[in-house]
Short mmCIF file of C-alpha atoms in Angstrom, two decimals:
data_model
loop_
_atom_site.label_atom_id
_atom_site.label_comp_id
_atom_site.label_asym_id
_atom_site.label_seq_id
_atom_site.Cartn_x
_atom_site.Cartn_y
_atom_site.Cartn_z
CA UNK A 1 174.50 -161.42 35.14
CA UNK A 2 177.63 -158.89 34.92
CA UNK A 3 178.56 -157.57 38.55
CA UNK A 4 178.35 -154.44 39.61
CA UNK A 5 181.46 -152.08 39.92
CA UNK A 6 180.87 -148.74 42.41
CA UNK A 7 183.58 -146.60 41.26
CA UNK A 8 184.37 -143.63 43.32
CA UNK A 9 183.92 -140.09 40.42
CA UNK A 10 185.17 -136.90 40.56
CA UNK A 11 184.02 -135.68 37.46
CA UNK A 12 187.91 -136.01 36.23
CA UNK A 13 190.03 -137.77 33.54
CA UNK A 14 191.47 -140.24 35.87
CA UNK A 15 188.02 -141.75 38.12
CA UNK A 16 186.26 -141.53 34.16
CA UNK A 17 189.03 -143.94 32.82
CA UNK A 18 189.02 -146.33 35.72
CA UNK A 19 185.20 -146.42 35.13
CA UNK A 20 186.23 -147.20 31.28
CA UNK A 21 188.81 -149.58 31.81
CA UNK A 22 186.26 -151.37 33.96
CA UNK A 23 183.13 -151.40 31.52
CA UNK A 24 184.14 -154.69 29.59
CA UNK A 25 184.27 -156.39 32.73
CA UNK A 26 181.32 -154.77 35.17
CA UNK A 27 177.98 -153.03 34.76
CA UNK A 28 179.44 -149.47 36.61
CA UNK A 29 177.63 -147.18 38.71
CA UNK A 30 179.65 -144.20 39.38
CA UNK A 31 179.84 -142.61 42.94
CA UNK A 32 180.23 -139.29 43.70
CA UNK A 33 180.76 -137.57 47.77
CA UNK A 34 179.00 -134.77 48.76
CA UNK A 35 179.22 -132.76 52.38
CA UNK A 36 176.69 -130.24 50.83
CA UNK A 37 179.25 -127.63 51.04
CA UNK A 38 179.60 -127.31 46.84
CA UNK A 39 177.08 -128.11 44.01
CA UNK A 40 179.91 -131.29 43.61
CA UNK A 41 176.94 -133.84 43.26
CA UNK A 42 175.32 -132.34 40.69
CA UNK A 43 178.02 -131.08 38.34
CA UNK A 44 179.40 -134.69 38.37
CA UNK A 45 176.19 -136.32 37.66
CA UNK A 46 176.20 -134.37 34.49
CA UNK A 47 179.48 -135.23 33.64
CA UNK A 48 178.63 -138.89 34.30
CA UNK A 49 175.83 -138.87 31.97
CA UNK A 50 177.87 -137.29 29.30
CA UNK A 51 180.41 -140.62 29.62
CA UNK A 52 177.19 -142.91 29.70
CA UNK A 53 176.80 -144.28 33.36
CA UNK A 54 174.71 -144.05 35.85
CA UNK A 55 175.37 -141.80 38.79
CA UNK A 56 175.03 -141.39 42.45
CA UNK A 57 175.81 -138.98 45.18
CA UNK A 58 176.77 -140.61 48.50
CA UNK A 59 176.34 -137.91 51.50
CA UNK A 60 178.58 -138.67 54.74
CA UNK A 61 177.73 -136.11 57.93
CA UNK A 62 179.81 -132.94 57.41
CA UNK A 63 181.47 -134.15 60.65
CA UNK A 64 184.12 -135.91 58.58
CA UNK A 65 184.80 -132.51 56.34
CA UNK A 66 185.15 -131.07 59.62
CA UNK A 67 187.18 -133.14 61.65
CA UNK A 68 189.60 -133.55 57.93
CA UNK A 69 189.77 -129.77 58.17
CA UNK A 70 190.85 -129.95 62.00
CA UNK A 71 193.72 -132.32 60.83
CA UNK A 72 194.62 -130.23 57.72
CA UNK A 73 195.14 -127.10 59.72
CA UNK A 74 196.66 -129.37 62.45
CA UNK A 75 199.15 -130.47 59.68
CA UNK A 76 199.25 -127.34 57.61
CA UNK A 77 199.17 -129.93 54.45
CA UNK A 78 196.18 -131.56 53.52
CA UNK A 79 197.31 -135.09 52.67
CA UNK A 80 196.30 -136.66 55.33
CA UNK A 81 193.13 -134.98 55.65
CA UNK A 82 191.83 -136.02 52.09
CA UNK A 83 193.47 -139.65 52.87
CA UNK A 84 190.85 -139.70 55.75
CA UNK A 85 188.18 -138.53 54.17
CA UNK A 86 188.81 -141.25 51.18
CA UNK A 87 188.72 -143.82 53.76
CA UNK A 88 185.50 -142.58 55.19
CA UNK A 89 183.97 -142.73 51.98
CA UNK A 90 185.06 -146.05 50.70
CA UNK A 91 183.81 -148.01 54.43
CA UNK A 92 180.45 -146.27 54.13
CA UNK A 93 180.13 -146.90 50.44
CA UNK A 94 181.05 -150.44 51.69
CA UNK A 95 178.41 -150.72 54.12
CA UNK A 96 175.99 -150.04 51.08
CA UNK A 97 173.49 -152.35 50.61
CA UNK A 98 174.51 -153.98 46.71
CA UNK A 99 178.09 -152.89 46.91
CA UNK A 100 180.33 -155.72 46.44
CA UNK A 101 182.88 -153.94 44.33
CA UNK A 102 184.41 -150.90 44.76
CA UNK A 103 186.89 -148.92 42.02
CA UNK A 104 188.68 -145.58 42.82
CA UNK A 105 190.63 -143.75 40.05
CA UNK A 106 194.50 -143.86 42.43
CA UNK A 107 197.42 -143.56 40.44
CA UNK A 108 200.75 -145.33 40.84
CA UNK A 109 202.47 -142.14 41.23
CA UNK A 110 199.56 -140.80 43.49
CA UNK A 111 200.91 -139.69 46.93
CA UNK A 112 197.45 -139.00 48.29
CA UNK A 113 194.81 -140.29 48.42
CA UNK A 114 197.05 -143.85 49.45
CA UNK A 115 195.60 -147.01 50.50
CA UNK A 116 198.65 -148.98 51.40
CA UNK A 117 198.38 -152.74 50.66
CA UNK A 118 197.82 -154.29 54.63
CA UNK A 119 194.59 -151.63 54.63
CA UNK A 120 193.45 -152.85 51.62
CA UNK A 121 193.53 -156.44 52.30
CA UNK A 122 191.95 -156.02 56.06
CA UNK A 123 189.66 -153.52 54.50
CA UNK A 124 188.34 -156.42 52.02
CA UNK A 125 188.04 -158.53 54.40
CA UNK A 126 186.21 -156.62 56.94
CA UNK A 127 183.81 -154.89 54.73
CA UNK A 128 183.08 -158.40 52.45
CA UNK A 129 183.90 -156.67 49.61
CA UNK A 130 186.60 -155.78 46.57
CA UNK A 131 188.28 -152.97 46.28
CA UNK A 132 190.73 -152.03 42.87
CA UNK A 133 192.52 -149.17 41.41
CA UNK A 134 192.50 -149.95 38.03
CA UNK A 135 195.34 -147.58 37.23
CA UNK A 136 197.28 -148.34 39.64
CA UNK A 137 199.83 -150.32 37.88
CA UNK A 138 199.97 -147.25 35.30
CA UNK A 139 202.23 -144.09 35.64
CA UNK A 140 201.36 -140.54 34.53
CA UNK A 141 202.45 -140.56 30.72
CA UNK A 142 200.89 -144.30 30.51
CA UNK A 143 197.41 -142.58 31.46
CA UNK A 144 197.25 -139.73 29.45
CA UNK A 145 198.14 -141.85 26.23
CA UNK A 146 194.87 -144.23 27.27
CA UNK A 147 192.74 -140.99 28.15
CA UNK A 148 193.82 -138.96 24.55
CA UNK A 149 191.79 -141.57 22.67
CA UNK A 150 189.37 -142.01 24.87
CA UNK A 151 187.75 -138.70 26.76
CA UNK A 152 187.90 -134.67 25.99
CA UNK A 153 189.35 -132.95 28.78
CA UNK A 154 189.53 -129.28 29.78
CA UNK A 155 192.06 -128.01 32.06
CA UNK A 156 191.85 -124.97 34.25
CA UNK A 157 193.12 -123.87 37.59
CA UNK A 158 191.37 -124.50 41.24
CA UNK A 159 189.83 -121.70 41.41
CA UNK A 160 188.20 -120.91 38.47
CA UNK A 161 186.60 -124.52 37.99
CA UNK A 162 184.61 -126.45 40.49
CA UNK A 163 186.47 -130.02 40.25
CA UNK A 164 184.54 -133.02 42.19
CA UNK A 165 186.82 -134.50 44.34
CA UNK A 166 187.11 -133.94 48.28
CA UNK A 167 189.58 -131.25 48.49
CA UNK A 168 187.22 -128.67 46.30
CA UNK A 169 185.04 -128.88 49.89
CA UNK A 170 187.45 -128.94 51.65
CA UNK A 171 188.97 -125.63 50.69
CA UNK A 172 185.22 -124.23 50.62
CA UNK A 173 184.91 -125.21 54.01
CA UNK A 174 188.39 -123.59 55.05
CA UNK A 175 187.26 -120.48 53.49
CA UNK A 176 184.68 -120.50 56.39
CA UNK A 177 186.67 -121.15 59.10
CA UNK A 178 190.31 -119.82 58.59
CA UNK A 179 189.88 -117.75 55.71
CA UNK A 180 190.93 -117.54 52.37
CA UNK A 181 194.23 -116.71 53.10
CA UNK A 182 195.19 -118.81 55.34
CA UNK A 183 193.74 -121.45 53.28
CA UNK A 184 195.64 -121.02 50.68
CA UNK A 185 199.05 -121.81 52.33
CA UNK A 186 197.93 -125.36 53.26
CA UNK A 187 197.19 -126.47 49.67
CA UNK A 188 199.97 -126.78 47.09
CA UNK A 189 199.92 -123.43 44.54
CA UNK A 190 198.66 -122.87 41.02
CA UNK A 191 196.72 -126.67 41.17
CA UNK A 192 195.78 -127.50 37.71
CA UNK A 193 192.07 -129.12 37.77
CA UNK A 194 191.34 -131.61 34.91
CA UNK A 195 187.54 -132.26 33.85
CA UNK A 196 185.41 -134.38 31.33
CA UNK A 197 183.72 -132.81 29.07
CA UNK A 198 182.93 -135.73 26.14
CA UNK A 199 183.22 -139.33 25.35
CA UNK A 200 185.33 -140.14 22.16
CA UNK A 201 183.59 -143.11 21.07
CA UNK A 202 185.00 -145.74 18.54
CA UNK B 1 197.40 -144.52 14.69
CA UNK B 2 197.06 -146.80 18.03
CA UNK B 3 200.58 -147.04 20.02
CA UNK B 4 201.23 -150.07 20.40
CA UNK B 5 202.21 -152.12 23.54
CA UNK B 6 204.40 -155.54 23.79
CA UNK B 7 202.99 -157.28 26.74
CA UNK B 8 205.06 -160.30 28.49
CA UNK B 9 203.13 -163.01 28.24
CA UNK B 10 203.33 -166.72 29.96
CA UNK B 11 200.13 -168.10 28.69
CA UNK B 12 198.88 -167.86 32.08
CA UNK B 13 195.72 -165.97 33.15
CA UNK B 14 197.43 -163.32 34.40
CA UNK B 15 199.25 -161.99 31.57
CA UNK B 16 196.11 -162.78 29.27
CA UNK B 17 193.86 -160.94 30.96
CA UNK B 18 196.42 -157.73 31.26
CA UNK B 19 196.56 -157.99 27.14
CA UNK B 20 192.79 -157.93 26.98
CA UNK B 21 192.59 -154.54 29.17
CA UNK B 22 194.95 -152.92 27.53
CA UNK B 23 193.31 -154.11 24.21
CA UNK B 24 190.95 -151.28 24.43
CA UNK B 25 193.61 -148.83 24.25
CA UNK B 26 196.55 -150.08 22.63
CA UNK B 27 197.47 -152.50 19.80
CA UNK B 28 198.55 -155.56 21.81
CA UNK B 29 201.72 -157.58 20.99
CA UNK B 30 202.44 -160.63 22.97
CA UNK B 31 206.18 -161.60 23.67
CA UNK B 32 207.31 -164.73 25.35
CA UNK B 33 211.09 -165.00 26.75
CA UNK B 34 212.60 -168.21 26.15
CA UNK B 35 216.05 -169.68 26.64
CA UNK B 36 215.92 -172.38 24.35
CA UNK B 37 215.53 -175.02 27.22
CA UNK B 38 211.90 -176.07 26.83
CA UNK B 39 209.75 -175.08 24.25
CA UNK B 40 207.70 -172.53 25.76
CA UNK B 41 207.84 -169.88 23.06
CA UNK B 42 205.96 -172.12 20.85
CA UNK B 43 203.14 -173.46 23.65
CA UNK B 44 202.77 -169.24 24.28
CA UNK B 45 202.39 -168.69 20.68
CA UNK B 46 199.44 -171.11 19.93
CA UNK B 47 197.76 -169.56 23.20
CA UNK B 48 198.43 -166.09 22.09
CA UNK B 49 196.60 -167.14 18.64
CA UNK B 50 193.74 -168.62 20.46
CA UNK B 51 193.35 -165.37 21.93
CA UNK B 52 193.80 -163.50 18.63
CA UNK B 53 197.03 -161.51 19.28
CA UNK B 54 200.10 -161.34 17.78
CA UNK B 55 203.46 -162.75 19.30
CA UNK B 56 207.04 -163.00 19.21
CA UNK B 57 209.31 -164.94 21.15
CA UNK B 58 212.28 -163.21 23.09
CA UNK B 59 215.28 -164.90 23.51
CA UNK B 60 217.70 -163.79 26.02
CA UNK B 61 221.79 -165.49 26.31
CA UNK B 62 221.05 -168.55 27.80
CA UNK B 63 223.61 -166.87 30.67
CA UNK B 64 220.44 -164.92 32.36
CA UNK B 65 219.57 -168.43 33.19
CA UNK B 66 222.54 -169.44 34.24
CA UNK B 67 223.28 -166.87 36.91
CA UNK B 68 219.55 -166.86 37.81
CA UNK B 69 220.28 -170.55 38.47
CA UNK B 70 222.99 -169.74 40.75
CA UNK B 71 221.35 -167.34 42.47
CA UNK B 72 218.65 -169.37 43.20
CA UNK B 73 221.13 -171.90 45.09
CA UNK B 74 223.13 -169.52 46.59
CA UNK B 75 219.55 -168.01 48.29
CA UNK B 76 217.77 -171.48 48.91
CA UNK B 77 214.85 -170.19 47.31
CA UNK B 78 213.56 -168.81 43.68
CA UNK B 79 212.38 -164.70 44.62
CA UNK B 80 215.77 -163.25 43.56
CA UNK B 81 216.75 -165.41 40.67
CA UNK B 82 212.98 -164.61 39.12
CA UNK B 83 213.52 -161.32 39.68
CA UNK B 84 216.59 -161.05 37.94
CA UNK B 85 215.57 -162.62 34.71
CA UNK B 86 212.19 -160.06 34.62
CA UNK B 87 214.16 -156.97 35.19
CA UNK B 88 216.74 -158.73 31.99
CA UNK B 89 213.55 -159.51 29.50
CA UNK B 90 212.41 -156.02 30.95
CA UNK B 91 215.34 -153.89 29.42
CA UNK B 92 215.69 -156.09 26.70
CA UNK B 93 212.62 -155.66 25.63
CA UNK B 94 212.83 -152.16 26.12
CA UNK B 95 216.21 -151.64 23.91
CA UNK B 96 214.20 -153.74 20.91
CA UNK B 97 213.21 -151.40 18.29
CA UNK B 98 209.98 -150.58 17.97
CA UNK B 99 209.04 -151.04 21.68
CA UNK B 100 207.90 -147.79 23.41
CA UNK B 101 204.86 -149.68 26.13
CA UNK B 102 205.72 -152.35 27.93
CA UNK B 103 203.07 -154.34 29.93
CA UNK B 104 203.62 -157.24 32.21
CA UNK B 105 200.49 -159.38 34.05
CA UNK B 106 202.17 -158.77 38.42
CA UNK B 107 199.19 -158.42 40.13
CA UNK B 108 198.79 -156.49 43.44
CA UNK B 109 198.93 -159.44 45.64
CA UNK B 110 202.36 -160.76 43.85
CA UNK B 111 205.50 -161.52 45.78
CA UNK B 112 207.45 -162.20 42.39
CA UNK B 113 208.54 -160.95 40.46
CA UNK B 114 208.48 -157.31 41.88
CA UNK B 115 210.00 -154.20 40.58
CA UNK B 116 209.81 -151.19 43.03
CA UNK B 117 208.23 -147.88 42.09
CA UNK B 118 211.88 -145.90 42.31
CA UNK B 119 213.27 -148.83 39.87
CA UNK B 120 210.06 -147.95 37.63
CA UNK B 121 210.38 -145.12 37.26
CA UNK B 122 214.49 -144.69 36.52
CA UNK B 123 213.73 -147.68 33.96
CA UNK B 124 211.14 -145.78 31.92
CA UNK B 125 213.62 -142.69 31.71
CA UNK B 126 216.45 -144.15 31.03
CA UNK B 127 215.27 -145.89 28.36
CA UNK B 128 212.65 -144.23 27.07
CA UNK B 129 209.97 -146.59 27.40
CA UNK B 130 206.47 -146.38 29.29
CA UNK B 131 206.05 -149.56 31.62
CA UNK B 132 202.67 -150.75 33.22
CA UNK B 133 200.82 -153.49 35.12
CA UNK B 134 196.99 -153.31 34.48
CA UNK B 135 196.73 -155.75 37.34
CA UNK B 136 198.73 -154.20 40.00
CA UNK B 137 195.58 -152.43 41.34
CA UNK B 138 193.54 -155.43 41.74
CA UNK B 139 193.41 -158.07 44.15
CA UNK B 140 192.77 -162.12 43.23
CA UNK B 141 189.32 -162.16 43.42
CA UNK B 142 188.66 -159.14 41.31
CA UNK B 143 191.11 -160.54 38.63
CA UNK B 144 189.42 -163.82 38.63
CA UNK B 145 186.14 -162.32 38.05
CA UNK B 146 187.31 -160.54 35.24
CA UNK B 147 188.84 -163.66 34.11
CA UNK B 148 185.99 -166.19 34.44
CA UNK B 149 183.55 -163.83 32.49
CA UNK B 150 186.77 -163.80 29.41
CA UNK B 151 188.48 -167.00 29.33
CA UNK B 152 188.87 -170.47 29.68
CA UNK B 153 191.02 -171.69 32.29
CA UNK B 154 192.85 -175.13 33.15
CA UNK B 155 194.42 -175.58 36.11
CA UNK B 156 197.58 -178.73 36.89
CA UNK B 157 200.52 -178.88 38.85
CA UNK B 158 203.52 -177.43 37.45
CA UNK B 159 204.84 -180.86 37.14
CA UNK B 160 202.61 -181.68 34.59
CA UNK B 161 201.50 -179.15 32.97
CA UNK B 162 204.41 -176.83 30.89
CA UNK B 163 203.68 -172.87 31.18
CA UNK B 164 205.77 -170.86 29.64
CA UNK B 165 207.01 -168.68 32.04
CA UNK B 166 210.72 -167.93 33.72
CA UNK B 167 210.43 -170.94 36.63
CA UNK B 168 209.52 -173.67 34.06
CA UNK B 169 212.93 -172.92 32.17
CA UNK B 170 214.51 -171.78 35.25
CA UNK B 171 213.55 -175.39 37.13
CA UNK B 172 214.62 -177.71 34.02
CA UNK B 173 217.96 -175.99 34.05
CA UNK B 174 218.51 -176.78 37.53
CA UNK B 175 217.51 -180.39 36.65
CA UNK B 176 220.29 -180.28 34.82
CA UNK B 177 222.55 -178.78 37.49
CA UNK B 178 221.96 -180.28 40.65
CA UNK B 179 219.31 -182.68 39.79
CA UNK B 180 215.30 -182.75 40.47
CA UNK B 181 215.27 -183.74 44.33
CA UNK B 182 217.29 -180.52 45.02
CA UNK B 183 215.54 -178.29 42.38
CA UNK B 184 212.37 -179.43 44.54
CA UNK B 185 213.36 -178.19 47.37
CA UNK B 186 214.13 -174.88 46.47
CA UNK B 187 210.65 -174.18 44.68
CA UNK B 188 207.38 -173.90 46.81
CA UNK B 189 205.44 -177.56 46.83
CA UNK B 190 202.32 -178.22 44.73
CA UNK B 191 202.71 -174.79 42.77
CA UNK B 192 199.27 -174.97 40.65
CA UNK B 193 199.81 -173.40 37.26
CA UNK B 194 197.06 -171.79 35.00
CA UNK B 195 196.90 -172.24 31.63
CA UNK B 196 194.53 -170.13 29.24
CA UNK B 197 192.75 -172.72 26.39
CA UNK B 198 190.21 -170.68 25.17
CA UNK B 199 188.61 -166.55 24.72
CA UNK B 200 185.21 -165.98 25.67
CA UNK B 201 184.21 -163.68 22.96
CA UNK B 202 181.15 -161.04 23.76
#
């Protein structure tokens, strides 16, 4: 029997080729985090069944949005906020009942979110199970070669489409508390959004 | 067209299973460095044809060795002097016409040889080359799932069991130089080497 791989989905072109580069090897389940701020569930489970795996939304307490958004004003740079929220997600995905394998779609030139290599290992260890980045040993140029063959993509700024990932509630939850504004200065400007829209299959 | 990518291969595990990710994606072509010491180019080829890719054999001066060699005395131990001939074959490779991906089998948990992101990424500018290592984001047990559910493994000491890769050459040299009790010590004891014998085809 093939094991299973949770991989950690966004609905973009990098967490949909992890989940591709892993499919000779695992049967995948894709994962997607939702504080029930944005319709981010939903949108990626149709994304997910337009790549051909199954999907599910995993819901930590909107206590972790909130105390990431403390830290991101805190800050006034989010990094470290979505770094905390990743490792939120990955220990209670973790604590799963059937997860033994866990895949998120980091980068090698990724500055956040950042597991480094000591919190991996201990992480492993602690939780009993694996955890990979499948492109991790890939840089930018690399990827998009592998994704070109492989997956349609549409690009559009922040604001105009919903993207997946943590920091599209986290901004929504902002909006709430500091304003749009101020908001705004804490994330990095004109933040190009990638999404799947098909499969190119050989 | 597919792009095609020249992995390094030692007829190990490792760089096996990096070919058969990037397979996939890319058109895979195996390349073995050998300094005319032992014969590993040839042991690597008839691996690389049990798997079903195509290889060449690279040969660097016989000099790479030789300083490598020193190196390795002048330390007491093998890190450097590996790590020196990689980053060579590396920039060989990548001035060989032809070559524009270049794939190599490190693996997350690897000591040697390493090559730092900064050093990355000035190496695939300056010479116009993409670089990657599908294993770097995965830790051993991951890998050897992947690898028990694609290939056929044995597993001897080094001592009697030739793999192709830099420290087989790199230890018969220093045979040579200062003679096996010395070589010995400089090398970890009871190094188990892999050796690939057969594909597990789906």
């Amino acid at each position: 029997m093939t094991e299973k791989a949770h991989v950690l989905f966004s609905g973009g072109k990098d967490s949909s080729l992890s989940a591709i580069i892993l499919e000779p090897f695992f049967d995948i389940q894709l994962v997607t985090c939702n504080f029930g701020i944005l319709p981010t569930g939903t949108v990626a489970a149709d994304i997910a069944q337009e790549l051909g795996f199954p999907h599910q939304i995993l819901k930590p307490d909107v206590s972790v949005l909130k105390a990431a958004a403390e830290t991101a004003v805190k800050d006034g740079f989010p990094n470290n906020a979505i770094n905390d929220i990743h490792r939120h997600v990955l220990t209670m995905l973790a604590k799963t009942d059937g997860v033994s394998m866990i895949a998120d779609g980091l980068r090698r030139d990724d500055r956040v979110p950042h597991v480094p290599l000591p919190e991996i290992q201990s992480f492993e260890a602690k939780n009993k199970v694996l955890y990979c980045s499948p492109l991790m040993g890939f840089g930018r140029a690399a990827i998009n070669k592998m994704i070109e063959s492989n997956l349609v993509i549409t690009e559009e700024e922040s604001a105009v489409m919903l993207k997946c990932d943590y920091e599209a509630e986290l901004r929504e939850y902002l909006y709430g508390e500091i304003g749009e504004e101020a908001t705004h200065k804490l994330f990095p400007k004109s933040h190009k959004q990638s999404r799947v829209i098909s499969r190119i299959r050989k």
